mmCIF file of C-alpha atoms in Angstrom:
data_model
loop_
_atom_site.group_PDB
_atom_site.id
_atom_site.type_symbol
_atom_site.label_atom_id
_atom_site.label_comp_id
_atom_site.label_asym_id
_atom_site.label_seq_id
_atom_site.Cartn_x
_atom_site.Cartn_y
_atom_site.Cartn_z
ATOM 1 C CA UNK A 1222 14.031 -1.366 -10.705
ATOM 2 C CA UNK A 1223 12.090 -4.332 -12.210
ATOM 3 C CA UNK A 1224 11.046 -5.335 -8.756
ATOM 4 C CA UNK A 1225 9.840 -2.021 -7.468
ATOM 5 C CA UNK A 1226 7.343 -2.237 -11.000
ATOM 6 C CA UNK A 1227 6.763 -5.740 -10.391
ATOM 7 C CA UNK A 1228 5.056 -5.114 -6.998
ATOM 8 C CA UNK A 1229 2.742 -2.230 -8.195
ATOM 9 C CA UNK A 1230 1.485 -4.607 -11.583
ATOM 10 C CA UNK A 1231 0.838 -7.375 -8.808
ATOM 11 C CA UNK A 1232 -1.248 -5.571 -6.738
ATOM 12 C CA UNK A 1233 -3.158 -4.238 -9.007
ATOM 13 C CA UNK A 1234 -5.823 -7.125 -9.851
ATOM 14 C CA UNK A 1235 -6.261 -6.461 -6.216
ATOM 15 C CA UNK A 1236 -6.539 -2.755 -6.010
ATOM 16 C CA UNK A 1237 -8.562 -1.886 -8.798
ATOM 17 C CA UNK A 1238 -12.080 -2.216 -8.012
ATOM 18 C CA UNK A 1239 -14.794 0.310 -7.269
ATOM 19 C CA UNK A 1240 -16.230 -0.759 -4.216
ATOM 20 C CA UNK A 1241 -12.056 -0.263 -2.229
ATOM 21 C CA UNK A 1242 -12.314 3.110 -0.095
ATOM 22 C CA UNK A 1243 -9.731 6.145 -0.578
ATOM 23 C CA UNK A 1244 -6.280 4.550 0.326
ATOM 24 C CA UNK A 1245 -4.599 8.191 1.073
ATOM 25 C CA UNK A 1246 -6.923 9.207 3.099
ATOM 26 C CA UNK A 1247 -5.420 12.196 4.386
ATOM 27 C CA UNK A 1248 -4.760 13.782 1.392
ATOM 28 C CA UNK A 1249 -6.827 14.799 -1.325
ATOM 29 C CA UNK A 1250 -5.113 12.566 -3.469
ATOM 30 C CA UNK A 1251 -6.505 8.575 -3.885
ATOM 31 C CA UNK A 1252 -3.593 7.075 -3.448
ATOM 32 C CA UNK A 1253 0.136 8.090 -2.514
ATOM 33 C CA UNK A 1254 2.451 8.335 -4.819
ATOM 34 C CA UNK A 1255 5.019 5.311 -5.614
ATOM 35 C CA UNK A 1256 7.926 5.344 -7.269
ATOM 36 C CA UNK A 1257 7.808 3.024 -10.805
ATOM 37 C CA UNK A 1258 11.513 3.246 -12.025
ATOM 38 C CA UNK A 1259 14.249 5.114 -10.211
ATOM 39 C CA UNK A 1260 13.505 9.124 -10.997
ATOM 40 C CA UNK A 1261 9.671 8.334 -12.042
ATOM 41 C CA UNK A 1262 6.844 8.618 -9.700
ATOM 42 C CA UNK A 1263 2.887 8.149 -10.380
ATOM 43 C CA UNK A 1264 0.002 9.003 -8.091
ATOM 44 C CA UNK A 1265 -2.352 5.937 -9.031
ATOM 45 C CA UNK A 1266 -5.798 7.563 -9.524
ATOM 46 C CA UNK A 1267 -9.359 5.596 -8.774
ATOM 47 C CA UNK A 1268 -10.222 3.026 -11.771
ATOM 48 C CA UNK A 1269 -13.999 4.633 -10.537
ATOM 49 C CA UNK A 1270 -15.414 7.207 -12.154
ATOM 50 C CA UNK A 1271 -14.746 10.753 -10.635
ATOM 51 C CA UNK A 1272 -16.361 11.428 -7.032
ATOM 52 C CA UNK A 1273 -16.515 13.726 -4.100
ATOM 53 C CA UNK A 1274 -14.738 10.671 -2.311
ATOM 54 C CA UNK A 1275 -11.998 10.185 -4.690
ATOM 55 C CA UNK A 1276 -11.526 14.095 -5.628
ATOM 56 C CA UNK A 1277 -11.947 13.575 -9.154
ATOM 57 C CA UNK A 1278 -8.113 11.379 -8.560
ATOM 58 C CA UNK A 1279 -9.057 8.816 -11.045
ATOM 59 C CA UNK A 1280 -6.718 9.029 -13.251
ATOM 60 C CA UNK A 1281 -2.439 8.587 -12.913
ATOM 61 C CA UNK A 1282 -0.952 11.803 -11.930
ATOM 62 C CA UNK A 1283 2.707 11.286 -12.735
ATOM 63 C CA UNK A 1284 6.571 13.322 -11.667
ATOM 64 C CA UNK A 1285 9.572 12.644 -13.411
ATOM 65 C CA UNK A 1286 12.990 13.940 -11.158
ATOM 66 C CA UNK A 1287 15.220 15.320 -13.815
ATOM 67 C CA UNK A 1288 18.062 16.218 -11.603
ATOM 68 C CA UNK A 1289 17.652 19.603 -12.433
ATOM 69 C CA UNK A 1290 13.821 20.675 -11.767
ATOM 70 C CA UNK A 1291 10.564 18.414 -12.037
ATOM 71 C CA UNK A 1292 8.302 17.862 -14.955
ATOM 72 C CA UNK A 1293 4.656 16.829 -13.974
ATOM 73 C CA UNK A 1294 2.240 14.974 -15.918
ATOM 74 C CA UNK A 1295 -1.280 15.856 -15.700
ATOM 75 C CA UNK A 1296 -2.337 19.500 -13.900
ATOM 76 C CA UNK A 1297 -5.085 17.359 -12.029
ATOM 77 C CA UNK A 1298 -8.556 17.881 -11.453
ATOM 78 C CA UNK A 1299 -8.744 20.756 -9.004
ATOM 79 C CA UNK A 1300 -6.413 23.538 -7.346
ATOM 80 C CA UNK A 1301 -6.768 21.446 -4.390
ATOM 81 C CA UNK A 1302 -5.567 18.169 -5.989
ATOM 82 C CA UNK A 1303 -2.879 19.884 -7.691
ATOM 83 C CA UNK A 1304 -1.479 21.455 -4.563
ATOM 84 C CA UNK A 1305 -1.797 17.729 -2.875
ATOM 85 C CA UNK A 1306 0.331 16.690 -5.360
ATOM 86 C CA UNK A 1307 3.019 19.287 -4.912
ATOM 87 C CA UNK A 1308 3.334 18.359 -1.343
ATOM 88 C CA UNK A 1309 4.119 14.449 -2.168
ATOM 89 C CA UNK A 1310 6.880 15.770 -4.970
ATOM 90 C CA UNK A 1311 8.202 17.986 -2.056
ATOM 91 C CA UNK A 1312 8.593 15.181 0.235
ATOM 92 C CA UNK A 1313 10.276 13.340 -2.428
ATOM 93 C CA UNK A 1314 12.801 16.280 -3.866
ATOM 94 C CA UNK A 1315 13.646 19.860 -2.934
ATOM 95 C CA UNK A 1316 14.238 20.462 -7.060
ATOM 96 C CA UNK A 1317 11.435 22.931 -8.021
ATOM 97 C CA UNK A 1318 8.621 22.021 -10.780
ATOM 98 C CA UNK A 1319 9.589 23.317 -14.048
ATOM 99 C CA UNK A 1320 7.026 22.070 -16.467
ATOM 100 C CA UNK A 1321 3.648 20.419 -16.596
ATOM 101 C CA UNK A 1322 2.294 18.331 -19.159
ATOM 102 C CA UNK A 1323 -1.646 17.951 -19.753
ATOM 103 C CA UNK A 1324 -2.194 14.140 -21.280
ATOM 104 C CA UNK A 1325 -5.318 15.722 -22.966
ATOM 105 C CA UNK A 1326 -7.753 18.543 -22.299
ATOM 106 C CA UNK A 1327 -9.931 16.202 -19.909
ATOM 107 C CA UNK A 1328 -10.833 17.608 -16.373
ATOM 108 C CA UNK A 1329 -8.610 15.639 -14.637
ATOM 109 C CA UNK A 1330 -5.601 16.329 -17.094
ATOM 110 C CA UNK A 1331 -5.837 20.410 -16.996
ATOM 111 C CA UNK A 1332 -8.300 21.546 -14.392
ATOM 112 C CA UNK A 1333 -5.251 21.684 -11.801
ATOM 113 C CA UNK A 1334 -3.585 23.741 -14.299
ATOM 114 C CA UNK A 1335 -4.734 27.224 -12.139
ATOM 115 C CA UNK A 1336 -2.660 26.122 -9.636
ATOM 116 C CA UNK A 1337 0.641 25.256 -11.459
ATOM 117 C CA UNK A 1338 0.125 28.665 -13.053
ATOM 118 C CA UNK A 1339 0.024 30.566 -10.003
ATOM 119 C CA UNK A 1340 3.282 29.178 -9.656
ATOM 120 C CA UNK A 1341 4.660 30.756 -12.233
ATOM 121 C CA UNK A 1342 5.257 27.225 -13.804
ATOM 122 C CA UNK A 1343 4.975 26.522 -17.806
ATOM 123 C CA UNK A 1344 2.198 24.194 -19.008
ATOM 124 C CA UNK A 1345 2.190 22.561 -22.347
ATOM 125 C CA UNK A 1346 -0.283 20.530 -23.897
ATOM 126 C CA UNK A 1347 -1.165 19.736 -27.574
ATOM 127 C CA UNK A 1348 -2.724 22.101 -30.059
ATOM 128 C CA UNK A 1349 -6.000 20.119 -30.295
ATOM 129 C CA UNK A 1350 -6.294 19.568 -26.078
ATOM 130 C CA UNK A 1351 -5.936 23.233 -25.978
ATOM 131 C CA UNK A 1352 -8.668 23.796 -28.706
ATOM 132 C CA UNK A 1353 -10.880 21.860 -26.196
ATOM 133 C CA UNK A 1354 -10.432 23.922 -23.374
ATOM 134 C CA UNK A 1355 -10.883 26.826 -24.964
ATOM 135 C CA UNK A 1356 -13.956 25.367 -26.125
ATOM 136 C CA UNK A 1357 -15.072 23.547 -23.192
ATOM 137 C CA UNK A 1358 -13.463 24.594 -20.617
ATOM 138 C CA UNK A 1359 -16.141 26.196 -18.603
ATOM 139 C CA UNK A 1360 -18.812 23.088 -19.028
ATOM 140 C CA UNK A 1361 -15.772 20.677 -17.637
ATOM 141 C CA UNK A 1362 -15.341 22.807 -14.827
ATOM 142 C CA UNK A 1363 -19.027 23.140 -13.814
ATOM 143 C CA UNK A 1364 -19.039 19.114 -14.236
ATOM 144 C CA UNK A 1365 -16.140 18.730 -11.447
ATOM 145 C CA UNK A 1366 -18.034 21.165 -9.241
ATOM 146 C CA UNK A 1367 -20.800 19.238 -9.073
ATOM 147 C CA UNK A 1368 -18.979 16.369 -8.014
ATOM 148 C CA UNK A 1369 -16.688 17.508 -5.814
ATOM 149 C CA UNK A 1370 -18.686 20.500 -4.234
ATOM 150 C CA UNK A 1371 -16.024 22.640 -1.245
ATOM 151 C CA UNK A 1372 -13.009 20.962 -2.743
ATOM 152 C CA UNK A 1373 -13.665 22.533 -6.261
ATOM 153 C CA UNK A 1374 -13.041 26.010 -4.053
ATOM 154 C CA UNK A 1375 -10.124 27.876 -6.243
ATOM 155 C CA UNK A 1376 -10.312 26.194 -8.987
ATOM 156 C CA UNK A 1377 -10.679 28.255 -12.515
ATOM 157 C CA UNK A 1378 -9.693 27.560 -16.364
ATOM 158 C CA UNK A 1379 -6.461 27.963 -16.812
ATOM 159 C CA UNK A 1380 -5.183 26.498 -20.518
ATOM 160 C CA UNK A 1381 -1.630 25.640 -21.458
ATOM 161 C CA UNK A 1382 0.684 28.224 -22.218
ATOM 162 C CA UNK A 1383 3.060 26.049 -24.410
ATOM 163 C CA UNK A 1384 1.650 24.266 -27.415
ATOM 164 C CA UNK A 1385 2.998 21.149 -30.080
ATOM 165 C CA UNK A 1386 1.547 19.403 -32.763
ATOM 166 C CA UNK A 1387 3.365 16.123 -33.262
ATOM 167 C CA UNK A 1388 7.028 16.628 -30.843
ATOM 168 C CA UNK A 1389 8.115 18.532 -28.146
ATOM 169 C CA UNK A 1390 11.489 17.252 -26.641
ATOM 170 C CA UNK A 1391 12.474 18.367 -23.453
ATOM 171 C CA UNK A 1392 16.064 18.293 -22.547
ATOM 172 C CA UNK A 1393 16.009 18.932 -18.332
ATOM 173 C CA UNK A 1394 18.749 17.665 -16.172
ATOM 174 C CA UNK A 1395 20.092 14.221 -17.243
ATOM 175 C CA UNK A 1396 16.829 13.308 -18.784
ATOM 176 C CA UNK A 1397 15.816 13.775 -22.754
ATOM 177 C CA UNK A 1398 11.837 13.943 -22.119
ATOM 178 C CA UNK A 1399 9.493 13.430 -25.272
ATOM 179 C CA UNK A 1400 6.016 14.553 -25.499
ATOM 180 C CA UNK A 1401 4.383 13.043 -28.256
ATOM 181 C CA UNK A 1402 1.474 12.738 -30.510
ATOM 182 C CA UNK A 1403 1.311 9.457 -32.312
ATOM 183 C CA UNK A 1404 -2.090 9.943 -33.892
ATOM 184 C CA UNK A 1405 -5.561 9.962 -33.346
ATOM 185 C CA UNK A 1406 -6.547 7.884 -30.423
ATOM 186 C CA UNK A 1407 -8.850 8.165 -27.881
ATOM 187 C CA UNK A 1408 -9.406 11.994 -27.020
ATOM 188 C CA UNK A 1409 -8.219 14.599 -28.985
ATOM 189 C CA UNK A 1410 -4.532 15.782 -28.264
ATOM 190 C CA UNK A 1411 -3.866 13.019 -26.651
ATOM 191 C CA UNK A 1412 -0.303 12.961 -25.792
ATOM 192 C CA UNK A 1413 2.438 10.318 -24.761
ATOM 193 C CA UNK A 1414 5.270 11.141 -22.767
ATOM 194 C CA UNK A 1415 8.076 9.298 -23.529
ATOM 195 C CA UNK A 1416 11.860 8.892 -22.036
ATOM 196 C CA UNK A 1417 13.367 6.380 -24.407
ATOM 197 C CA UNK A 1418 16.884 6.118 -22.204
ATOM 198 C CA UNK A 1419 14.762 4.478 -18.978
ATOM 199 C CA UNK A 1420 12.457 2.376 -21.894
ATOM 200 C CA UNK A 1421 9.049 4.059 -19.978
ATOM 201 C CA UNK A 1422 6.247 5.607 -21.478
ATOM 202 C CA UNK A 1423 3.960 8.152 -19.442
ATOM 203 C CA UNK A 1424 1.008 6.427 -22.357
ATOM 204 C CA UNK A 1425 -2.176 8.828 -21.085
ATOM 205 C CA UNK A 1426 -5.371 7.729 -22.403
ATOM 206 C CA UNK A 1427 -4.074 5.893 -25.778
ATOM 207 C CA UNK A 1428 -3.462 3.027 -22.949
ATOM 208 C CA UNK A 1429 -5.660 1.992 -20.704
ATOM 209 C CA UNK A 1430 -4.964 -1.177 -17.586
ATOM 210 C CA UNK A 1431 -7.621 -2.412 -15.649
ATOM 211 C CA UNK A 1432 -10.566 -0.229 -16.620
ATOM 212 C CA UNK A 1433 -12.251 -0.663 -19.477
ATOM 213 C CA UNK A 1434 -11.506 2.337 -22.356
ATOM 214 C CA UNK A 1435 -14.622 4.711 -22.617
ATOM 215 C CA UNK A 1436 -15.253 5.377 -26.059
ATOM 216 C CA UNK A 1437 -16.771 8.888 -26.912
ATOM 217 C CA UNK A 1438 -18.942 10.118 -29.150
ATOM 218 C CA UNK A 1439 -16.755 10.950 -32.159
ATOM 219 C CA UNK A 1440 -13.771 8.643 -31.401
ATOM 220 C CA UNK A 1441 -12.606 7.028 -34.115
ATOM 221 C CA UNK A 1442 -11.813 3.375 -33.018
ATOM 222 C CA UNK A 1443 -10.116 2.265 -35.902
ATOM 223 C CA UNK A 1444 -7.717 5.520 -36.021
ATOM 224 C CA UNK A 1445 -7.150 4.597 -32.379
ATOM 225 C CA UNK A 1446 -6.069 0.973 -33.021
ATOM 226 C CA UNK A 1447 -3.942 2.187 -36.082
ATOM 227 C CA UNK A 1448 -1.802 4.564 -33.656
ATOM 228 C CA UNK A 1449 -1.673 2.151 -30.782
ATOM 229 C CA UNK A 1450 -0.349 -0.984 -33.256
ATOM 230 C CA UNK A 1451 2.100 1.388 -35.178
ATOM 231 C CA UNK A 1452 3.409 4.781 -33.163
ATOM 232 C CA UNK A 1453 2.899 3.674 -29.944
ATOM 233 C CA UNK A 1454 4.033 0.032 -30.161
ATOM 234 C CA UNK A 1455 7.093 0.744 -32.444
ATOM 235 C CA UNK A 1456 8.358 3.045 -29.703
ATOM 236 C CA UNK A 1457 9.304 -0.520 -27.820
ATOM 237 C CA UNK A 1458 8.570 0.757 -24.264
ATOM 238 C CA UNK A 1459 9.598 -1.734 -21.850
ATOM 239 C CA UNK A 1460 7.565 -0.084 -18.351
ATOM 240 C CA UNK A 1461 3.945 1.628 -19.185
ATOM 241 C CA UNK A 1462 2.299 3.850 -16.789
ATOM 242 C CA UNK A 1463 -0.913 3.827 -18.959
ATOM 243 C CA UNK A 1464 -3.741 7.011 -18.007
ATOM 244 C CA UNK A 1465 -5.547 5.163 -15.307
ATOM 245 C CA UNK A 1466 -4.551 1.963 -13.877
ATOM 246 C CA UNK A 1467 -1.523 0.315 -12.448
ATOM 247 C CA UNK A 1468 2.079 0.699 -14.123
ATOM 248 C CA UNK A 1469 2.519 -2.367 -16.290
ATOM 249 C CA UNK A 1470 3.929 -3.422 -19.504
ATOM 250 C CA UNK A 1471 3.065 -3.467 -23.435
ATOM 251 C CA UNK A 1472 1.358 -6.701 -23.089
ATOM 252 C CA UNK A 1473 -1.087 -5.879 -20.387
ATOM 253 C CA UNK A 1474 -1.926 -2.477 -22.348
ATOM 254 C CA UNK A 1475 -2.287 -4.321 -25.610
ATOM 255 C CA UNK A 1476 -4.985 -6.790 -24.490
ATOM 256 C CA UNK A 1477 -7.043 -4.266 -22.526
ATOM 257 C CA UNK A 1478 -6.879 -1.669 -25.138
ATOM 258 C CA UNK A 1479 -7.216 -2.721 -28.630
ATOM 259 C CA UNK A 1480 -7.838 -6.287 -27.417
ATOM 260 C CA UNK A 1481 -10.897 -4.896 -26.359
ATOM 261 C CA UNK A 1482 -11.422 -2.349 -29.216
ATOM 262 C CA UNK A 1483 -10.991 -5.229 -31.778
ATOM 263 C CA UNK A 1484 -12.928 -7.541 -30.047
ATOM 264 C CA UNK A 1485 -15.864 -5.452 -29.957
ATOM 265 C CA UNK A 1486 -15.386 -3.891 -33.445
ATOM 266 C CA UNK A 1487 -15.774 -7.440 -34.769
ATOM 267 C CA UNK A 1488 -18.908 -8.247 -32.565
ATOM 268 C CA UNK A 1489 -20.894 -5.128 -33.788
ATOM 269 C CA UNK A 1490 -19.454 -5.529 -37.170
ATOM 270 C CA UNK A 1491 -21.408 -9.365 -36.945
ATOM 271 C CA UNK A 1492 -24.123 -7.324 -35.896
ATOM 272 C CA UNK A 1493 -23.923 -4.932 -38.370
ATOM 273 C CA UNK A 1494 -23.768 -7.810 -41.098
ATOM 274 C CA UNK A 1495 -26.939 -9.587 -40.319
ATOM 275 C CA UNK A 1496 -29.167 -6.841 -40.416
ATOM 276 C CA UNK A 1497 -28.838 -5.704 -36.162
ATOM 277 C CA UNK A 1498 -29.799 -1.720 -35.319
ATOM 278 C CA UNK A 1499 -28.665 0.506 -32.968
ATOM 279 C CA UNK A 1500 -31.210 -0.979 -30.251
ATOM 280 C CA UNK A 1501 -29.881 -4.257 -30.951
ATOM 281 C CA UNK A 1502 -25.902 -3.405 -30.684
ATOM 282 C CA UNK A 1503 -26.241 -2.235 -26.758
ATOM 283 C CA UNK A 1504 -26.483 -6.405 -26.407
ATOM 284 C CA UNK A 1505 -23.637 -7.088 -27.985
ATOM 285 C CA UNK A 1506 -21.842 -9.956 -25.781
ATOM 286 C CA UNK A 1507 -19.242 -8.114 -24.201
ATOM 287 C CA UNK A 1508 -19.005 -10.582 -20.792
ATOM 288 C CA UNK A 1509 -15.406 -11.234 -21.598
ATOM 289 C CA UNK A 1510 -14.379 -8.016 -20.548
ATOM 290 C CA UNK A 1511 -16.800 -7.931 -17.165
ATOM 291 C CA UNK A 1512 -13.457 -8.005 -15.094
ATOM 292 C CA UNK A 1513 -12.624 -4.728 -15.903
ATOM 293 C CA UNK A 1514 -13.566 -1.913 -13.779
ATOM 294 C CA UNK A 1515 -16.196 0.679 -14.974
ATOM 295 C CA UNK A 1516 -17.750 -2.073 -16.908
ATOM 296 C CA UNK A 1517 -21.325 -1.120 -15.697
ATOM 297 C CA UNK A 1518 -21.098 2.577 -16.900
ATOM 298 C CA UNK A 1519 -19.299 1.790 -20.119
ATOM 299 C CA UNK A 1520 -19.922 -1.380 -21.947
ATOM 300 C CA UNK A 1521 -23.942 -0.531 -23.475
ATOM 301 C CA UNK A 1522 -22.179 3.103 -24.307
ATOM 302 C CA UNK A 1523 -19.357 1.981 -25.728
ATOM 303 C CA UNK A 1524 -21.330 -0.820 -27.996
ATOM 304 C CA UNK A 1525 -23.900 1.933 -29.247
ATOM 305 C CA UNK A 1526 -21.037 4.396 -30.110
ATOM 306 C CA UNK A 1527 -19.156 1.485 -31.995
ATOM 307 C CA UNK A 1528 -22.147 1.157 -33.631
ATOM 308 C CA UNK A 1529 -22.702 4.453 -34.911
ATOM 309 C CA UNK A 1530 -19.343 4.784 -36.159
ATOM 310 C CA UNK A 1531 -19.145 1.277 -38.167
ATOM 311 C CA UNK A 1532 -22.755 2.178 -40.036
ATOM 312 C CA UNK A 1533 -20.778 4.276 -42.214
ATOM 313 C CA UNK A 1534 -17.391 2.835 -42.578
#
């Protein structure tokens, strides 16, 4: 089991990077899926942002095999991608899908969600990812057809059907299957999917491996780092497929998520100190973190939005 989880966090310095072509390329999806720990699979999405070349696949879309019927974590972020999906779990199991999880009520988490549906399958989500779609729903999916143009074809807003607020445990098969909201992080509803018996958590977008963590306008970093060092830590997971990049462990996740948001808390906070302004804070020296992917697109963002949220604190 180690070993299998060994190989995928060894690649993945290698893997990672922008510039790497689709690696499934005859299927919708990025990559193919791989088995982490016996029972749990993860489709390994881009570390780039969304394109017409990666299908929007770039983030982890994730199976558990219960024994008794599949859950599936993150509706994707098309019809299409969802259905590409399907056809991997079939390969891997006859046992029918039974339940879908959106991580949050991003694109890529719940834009698939017409197709589960049509299905007749159950999709639950958190109260505040739901609020979202509801909200946004329409302006997401306009975004992804940009982007991905013909394979957008049959995909509509479809929200979750099955809501929670802080637990939902799912008892399916041999497995006892938490989804969880540990706190504010860094989109609303985020949720963690948790099976404490195999020690793995399914972390979505609290944890992020490889890519550096967009920070949006409104997140709260310091409400982020509070859930990530208390909640999610505590829960003592000893495998982490975090929302995009490679499966890896606690220590990986912890450096190149609130590594990073403490690090550049305390540079704009310096900044902040002697006088600096909003124009000023985009220059914050963030080369330490150049390694990670989406670097380009994120760090000036992220500094300004850091920014605007310490001025008041």
């Amino acid at each position: 089991m180690v070993s299998v989880l060994a190989l995928v966090v060894a690649s993945g310095a290698a893997m990672a990077h922008e510039d790497i072509a689709d690696m499934y390329p005859q299927s919708e999806l990025y990559s193919k899926p791989v088995q982490v720990i016996p029972g749990v699979w993860s489709a390994i999405g881009a570390t780039a942002p969304p394109t017409y070349e990666n299908s929007g696949h770039n983030n982890n879309l994730s199976f558990i095999v219960t024994g008794d019927g599949v859950v599936v974590i993150n509706g994707g972020a098309s019809a299409r991608l969802a259905a590409a999906l399907h056809e991997e779990i079939k390969a891997v199991t006859d046992q029918p899908v039974k339940l879908v999880i959106n991580e949050n009520g991003q694109g890529h988490a719940m834009l698939g969600n017409s197709y589960w549906a049509d299905l007749g399958v159950d999709i639950l989500a958190h109260e505040d990812a739901i609020a979202v779609v509801e909200e946004d729903g329409d302006f997401i999916l306009q975004g992804m057809q940009r982007y991905n143009q013909d394979k957008a074809e049959g995909t509509r807003v479809v929200n979750a059907n099955l809501s929670f607020s802080d637990k939902h445990v799912i008892e399916m098969g041999d497995v006892t299957i938490e989804a969880l909201h540990l706190g504010p992080a860094h989109d609303p509803g985020d949720t963690q999917v948790w099976i404490p018996q195999w020690g793995i958590v399914i972390a979505g977008d609290i944890a992020f491996h490889e890519r550096m963590p967009p920070i949006f306008e409104g997140t709260c970093t310091s409400c982020w780092i509070e859930t990530f060092e208390g909640p999610f830590t505590d829960l003592g997971a000893t495998f982490v497929i975090p929302g995009h990049g490679h499966p890896t462990n606690m220590e990986m996740v912890t450096i190149e998520t609130v590594g990073y948001l403490h690090d550049l808390r305390d540079k704009i906070g310096a900044h902040i100190d002697e006088g600096g302004d909003l124009a000023g804070a985009y220059y914050v020296d963030q080369a330490r973190w150049a390694y990670l992917d989406t670097f380009e697109e994120l760090a000036t963002k992220n500094a300004g939005r850091v920014y605007e949220e310490m001025e008041w604190e």
